[in-house]
Coordinates of C-alpha atoms in Angstrom, one line a residue:
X259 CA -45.1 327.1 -66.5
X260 CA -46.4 326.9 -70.4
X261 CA -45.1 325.0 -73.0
X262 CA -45.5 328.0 -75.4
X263 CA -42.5 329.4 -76.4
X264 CA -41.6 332.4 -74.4
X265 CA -41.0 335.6 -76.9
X266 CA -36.9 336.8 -76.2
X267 CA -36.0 340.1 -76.9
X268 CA -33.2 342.7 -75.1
X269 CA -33.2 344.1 -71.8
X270 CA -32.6 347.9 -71.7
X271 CA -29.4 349.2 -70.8
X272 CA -29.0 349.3 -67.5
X273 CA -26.8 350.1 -64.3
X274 CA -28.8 349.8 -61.3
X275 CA -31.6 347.3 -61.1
X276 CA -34.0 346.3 -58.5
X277 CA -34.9 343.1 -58.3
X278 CA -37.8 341.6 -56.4
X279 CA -38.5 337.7 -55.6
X280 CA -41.8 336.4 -54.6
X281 CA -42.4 334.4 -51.8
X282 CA -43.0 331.4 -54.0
X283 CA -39.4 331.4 -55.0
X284 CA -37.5 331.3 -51.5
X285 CA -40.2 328.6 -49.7
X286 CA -41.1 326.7 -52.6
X287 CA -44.2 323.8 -52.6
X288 CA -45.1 326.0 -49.3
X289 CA -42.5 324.8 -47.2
X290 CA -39.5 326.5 -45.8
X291 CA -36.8 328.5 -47.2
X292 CA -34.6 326.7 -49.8
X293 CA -31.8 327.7 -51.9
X294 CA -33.3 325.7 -55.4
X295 CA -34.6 328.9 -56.9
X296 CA -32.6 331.7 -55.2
X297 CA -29.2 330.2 -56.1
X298 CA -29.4 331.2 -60.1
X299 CA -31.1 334.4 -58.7
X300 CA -28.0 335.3 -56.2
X301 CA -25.5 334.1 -59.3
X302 CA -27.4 337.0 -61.4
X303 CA -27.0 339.4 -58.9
X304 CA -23.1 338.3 -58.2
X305 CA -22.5 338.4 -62.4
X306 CA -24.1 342.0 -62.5
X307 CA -21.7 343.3 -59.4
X308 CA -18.7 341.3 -61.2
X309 CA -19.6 343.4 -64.2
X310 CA -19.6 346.9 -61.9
X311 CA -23.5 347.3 -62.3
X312 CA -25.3 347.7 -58.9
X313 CA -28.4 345.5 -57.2
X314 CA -31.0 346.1 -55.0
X315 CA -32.9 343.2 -53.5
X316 CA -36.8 343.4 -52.6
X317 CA -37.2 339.7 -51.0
X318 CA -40.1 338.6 -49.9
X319 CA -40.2 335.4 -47.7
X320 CA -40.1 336.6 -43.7
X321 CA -43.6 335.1 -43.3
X322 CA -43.5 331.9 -44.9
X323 CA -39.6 331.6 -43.1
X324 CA -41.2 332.2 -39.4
X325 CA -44.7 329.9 -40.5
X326 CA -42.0 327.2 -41.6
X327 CA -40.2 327.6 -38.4
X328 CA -42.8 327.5 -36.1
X329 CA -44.5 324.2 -38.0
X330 CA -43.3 321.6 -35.9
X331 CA -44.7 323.3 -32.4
X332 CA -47.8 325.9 -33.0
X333 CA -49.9 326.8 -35.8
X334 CA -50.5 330.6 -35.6
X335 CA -53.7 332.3 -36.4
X336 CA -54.6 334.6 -39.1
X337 CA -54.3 337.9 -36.7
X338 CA -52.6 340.4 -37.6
X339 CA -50.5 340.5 -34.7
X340 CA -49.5 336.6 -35.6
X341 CA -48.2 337.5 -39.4
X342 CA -46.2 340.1 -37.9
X343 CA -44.5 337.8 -35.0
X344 CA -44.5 335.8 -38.1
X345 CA -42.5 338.3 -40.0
X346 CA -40.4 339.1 -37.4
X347 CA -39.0 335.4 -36.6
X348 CA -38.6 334.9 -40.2
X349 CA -36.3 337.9 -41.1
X350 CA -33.1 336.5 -39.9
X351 CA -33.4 333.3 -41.9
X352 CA -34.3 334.8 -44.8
X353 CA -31.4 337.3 -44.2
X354 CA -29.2 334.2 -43.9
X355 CA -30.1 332.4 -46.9
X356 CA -29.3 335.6 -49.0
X357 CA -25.7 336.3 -47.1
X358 CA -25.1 332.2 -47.9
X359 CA -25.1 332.6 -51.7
X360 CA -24.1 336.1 -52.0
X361 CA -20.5 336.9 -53.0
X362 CA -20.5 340.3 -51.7
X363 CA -22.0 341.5 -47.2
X364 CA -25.8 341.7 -47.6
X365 CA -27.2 344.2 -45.4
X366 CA -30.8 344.5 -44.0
X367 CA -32.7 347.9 -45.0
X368 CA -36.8 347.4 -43.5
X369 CA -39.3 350.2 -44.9
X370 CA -42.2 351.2 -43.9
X371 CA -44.8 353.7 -46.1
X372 CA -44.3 356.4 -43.5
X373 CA -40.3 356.1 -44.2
X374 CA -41.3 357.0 -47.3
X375 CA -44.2 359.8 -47.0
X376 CA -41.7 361.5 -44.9
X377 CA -38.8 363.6 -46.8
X378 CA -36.6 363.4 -44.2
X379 CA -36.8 359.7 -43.7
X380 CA -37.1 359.1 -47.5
X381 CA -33.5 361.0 -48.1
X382 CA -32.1 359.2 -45.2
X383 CA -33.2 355.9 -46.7
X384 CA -32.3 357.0 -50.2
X385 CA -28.8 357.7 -48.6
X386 CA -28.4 354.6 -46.9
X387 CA -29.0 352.6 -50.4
X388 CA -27.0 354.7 -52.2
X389 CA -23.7 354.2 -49.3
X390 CA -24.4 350.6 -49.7
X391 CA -24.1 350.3 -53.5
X392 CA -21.0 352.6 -53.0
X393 CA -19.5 350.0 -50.7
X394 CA -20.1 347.0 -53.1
X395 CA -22.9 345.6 -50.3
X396 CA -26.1 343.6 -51.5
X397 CA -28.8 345.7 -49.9
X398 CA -31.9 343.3 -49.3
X399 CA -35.0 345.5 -48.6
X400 CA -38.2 344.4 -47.1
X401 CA -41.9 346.4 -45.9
X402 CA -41.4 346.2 -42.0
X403 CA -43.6 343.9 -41.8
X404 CA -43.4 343.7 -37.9
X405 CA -44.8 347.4 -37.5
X406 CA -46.7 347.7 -41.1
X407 CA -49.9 346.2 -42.2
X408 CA -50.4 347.1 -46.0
X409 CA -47.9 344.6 -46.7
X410 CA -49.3 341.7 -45.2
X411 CA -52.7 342.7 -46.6
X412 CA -52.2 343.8 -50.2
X413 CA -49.1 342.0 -50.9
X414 CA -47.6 344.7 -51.3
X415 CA -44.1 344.0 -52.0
X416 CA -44.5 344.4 -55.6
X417 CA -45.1 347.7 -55.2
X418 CA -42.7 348.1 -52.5
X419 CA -39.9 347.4 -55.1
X420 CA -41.2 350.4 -57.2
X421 CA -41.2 352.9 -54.9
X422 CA -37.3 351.7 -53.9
X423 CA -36.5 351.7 -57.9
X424 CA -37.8 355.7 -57.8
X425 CA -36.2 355.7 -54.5
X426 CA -32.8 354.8 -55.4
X427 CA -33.2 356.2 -59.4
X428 CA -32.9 352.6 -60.7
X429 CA -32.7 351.9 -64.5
X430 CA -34.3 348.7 -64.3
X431 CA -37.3 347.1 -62.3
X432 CA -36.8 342.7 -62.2
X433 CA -40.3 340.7 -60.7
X434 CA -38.9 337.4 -60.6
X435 CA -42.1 334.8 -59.5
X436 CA -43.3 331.4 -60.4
X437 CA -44.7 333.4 -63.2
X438 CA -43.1 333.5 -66.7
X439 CA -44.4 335.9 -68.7
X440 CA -48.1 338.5 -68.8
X441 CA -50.8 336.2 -70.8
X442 CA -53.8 337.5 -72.3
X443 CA -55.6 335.1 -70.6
X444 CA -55.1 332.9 -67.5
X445 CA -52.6 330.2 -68.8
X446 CA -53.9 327.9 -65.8
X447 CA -57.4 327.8 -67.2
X448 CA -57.0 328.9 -71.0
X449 CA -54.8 326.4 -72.8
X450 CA -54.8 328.9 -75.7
X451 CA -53.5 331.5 -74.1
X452 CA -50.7 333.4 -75.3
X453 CA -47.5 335.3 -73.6
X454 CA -47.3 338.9 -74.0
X455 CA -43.4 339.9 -74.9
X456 CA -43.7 343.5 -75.2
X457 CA -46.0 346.2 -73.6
X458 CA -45.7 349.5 -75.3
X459 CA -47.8 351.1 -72.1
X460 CA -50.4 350.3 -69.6
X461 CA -53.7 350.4 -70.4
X462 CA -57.0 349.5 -68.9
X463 CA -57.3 346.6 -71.0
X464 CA -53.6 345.2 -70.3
X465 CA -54.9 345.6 -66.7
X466 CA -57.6 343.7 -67.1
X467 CA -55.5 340.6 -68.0
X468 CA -53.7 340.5 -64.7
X469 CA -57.7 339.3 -63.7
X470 CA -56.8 338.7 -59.2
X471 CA -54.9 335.5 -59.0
X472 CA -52.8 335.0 -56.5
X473 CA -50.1 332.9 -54.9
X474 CA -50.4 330.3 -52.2
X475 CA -47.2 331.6 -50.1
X476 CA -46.9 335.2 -50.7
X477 CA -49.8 337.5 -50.3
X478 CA -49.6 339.1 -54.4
X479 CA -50.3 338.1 -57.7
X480 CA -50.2 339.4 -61.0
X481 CA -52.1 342.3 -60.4
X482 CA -49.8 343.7 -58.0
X483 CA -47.0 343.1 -60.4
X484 CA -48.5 345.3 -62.8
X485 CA -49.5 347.8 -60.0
X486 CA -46.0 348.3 -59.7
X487 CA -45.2 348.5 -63.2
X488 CA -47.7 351.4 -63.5
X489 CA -45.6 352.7 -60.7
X490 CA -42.1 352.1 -61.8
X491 CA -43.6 353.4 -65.1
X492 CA -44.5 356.8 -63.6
X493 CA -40.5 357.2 -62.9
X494 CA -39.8 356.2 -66.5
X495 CA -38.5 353.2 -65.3
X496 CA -39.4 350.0 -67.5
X497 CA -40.4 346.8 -65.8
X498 CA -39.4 342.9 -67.0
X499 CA -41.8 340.3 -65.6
X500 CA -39.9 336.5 -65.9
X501 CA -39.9 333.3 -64.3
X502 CA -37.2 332.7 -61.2
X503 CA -38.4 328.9 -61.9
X504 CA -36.5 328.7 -64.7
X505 CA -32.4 328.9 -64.5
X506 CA -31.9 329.1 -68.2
X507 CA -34.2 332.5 -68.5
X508 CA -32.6 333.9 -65.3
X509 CA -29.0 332.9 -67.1
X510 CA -30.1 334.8 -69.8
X511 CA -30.1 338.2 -68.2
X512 CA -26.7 337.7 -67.6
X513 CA -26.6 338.5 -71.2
X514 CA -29.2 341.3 -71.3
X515 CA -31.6 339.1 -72.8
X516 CA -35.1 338.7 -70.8
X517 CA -37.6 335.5 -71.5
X518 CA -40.7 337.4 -70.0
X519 CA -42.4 340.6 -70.3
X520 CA -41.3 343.8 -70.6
X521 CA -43.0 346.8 -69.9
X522 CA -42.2 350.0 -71.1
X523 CA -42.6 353.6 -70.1
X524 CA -44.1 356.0 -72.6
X525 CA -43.0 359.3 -72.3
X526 CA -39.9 360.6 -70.9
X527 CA -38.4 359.9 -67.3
X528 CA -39.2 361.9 -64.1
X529 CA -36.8 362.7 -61.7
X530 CA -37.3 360.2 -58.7
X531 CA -37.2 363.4 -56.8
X532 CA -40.4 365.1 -58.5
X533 CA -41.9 361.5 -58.6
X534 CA -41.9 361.5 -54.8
X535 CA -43.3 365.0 -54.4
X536 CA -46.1 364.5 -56.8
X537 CA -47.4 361.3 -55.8
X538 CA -46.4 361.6 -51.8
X539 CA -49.2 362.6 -49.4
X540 CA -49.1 365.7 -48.0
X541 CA -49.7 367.2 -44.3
X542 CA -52.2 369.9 -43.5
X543 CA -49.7 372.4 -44.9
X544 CA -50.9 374.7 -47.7
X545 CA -50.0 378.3 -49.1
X546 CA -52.4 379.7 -51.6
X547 CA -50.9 381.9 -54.2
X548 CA -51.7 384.9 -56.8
X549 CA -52.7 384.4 -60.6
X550 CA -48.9 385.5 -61.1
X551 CA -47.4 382.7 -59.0
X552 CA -49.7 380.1 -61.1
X553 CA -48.5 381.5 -64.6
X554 CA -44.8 381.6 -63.0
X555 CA -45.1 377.9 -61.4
X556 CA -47.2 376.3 -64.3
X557 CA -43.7 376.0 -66.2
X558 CA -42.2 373.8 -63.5
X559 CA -39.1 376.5 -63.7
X560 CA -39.9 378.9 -61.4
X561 CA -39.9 378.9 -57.3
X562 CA -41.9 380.2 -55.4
X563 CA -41.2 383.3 -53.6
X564 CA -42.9 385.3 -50.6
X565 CA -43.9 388.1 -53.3
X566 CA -46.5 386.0 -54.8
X567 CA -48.6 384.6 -51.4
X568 CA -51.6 385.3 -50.3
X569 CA -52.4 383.6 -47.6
X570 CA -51.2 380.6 -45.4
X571 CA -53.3 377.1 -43.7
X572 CA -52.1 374.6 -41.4
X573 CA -49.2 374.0 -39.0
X574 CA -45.6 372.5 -41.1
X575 CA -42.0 372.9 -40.8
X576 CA -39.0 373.7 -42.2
X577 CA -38.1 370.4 -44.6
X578 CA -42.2 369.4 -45.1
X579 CA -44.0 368.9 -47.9
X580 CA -46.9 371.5 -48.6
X581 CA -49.8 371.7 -51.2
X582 CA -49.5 374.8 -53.2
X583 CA -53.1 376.3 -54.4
X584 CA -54.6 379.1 -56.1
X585 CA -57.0 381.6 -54.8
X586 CA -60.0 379.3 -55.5
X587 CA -58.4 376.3 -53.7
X588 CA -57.7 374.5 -56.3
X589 CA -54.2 372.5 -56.8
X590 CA -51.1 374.1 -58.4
X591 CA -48.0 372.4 -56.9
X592 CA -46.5 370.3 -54.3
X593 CA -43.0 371.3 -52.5
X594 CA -40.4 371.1 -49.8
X595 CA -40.5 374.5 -47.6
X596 CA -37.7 376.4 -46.7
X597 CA -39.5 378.3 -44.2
X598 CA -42.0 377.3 -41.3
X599 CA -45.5 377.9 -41.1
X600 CA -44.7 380.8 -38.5
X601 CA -42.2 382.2 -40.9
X602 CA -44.1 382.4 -43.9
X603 CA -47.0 384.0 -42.4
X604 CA -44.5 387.1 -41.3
X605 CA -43.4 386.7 -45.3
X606 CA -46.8 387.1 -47.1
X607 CA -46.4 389.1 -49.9
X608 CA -43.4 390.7 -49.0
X609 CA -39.9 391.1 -51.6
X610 CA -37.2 388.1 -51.1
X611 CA -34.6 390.9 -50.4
X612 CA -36.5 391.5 -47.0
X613 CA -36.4 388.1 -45.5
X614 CA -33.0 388.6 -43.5
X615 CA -34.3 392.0 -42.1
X616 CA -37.6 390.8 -41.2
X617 CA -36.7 387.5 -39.4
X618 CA -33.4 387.9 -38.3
X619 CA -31.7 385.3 -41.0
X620 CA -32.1 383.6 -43.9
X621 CA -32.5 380.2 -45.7
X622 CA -32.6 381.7 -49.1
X623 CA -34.8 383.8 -51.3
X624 CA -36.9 380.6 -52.1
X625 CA -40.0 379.5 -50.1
X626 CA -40.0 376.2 -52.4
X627 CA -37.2 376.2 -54.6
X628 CA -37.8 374.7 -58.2
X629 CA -36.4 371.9 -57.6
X630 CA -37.5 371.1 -54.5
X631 CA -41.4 371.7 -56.6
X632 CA -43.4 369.6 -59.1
X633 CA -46.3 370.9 -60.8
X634 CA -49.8 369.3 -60.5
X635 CA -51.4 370.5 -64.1
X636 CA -54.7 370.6 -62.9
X637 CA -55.1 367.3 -61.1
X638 CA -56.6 366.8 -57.7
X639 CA -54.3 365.0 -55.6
X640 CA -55.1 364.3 -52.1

């Protein structure tokens, strides 16, 4: 894309990558899907499984597949309802294309936001991905785009491939697009501008450079790439932004070198599982506890036990994710629940030791276990 000289430095070590491709990569010049770009992709991927590291693969290209399809007999409209027939007609060829230049069985894994707001759908999922590495299979994950609009209306695969890279505790996030490198200006209207090699951390002015371009067959830009960098970032897991145009630079990260940008994380790395609970929304489920449940959660080390409630709101289940407050309503912690609402309310204030006598069993001395908790230090999250 520029004739500047794109800064090279190291990849971090890494085991399990995700790696997303745009739209503009699979159905290049706006046409339908072809192999010219996502052959040195799949050889990547094949070179890292040879070399017993794993791959997940975010692909976009469903839409652009079924528009390419349908080409020669109807245009569609912009509906909704038409992008998602769309979608749907234009899985199994993109499907195809990856199985044709894979080494290894590519399997299917669609995703919707509400797989992943709920914690029983979002371990189920993070199962599936994990039995699929285990067998040596390509998983290639999409949004369900069929059933789920934010996808087809934010593009919002970028960040889809960050929540899977918290989802399935990836070392690595890979943006592959017709995009080489973060510039501190917009390369197609600046010829001065510069590629960025290295960002230490996010800010709002790194932000600012993404400006809201956007591509002509997917539905993102580079906005949304570093959207999900902020994201992946959150999970302590660094992001490299690089060109899939270019077979030379995807070559190169055969050798853990990366002809792009890389950004970092600052700070150390979250557990994907606390990720999930602090940034996850939450049901109407809340417990509000004593001044000595605040001091004993504030540490992150502590659960939460029946001694130190006070009072109980909303309707939830055993497994569901509840908001944790203190007398005054204001945010403490978000956790899995051992116990139903029903349950708790019999358990309010009373000693762990009498939770077998007053309900007639057990599921442990724990309402939220610590590690089933993550601390919100003050913040408001909704």
């Amino acid at each position: 894309m520029s004739i500047v000289r794109l800064p090279e430095h190291s990849l971090p070590t890494w085991r399990r990558v995700v790696l997303k491709v745009g739209s503009n990569l699979l159905a290049a010049d706006g046409g339908g899907l072809t192999p010219l770009y996502a052959q040195a992709l799949a050889g990547f991927i094949s070179a890292s499984q040879r070399a017993g590291r794993e791959v997940v693969l975010v692909s976009s290209g469903a839409v652009a597949a079924g528009r390419a399809l349908l080409r020669q007999r109807t245009a569609p409209g912009p509906e909704l309802a038409a992008k998602q027939a769309l979608a749907a007609l234009g899985q199994a060829p993109m499907i195809a294309l990856w199985q044709s230049l894979s080494e290894h069985p590519v399997a299917q894994v669609l995703l919707t936001h509400d797989d992943l707001r709920n914690r029983r759908r979002y371990l189920n999922a993070r199962a599936t991905l994990r039995e699929l590495l285990m067998l040596g299979v390509l998983p290639v994950v999409n949004e369900n785009d069929t059933v789920a609009v934010d996808e087809l209306k934010l593009g919002d695969n970028d960040n889809l491939a960050a929540i899977v890279a918290a989802l399935v505790d990836a070392d690595l996030l890979l943006i592959a697009s017709d995009v080489d490198a973060l510039y501190n200006a917009d390369p197609r209207r600046d010829p001065a501008a510069k590629p960025i090699g290295h960002v230490p951390q996010l800010t709002a002015q790194i932000m600012a450079m993404a400006g809201g371009s956007g591509t002509t067959v997917g539905t993102g830009g580079m906005r949304t790439k570093l959207q999900a960098a902020e994201k992946a970032a959150a999970a302590g897991i660094p992001t490299a932004l690089f060109s899939g145009r270019e077979p030379a630079t995807v070559k190169a990260l055969e050798e853990g070198q990366l002809r792009g940008t890389l950004i970092d994380v600052a700070g150390n790395r979250m557990q994907a599982r606390k990720y999930w609970l602090r940034h996850a929304p939450t049901g109407s489920g809340r417990v509000s506890v004593d001044a000595g449940a605040v001091r004993a959660l504030a540490g992150g080390r502590a659960s939460l036990l029946p001694g130190g409630i006070l009072d109980v709101a909303g309707e939830f289940h055993r497994g569901d994710l509840i908001e944790i407050v203190d007398a005054q309503d204001r945010p403490v912690a978000r956790g899995l629940c051992q116990y139903g609402a029903a349950e708790v309310r019999r358990l309010v204030g009373r000693h762990s030791r009498d939770i077998a006598s007053i309900l007639g069993y057990s599921y442990g001395d724990e309402i939220v276990h610590r590690d089933d908790l993550a601390t919100i230090a003050g913040e408001s999250e909704a």
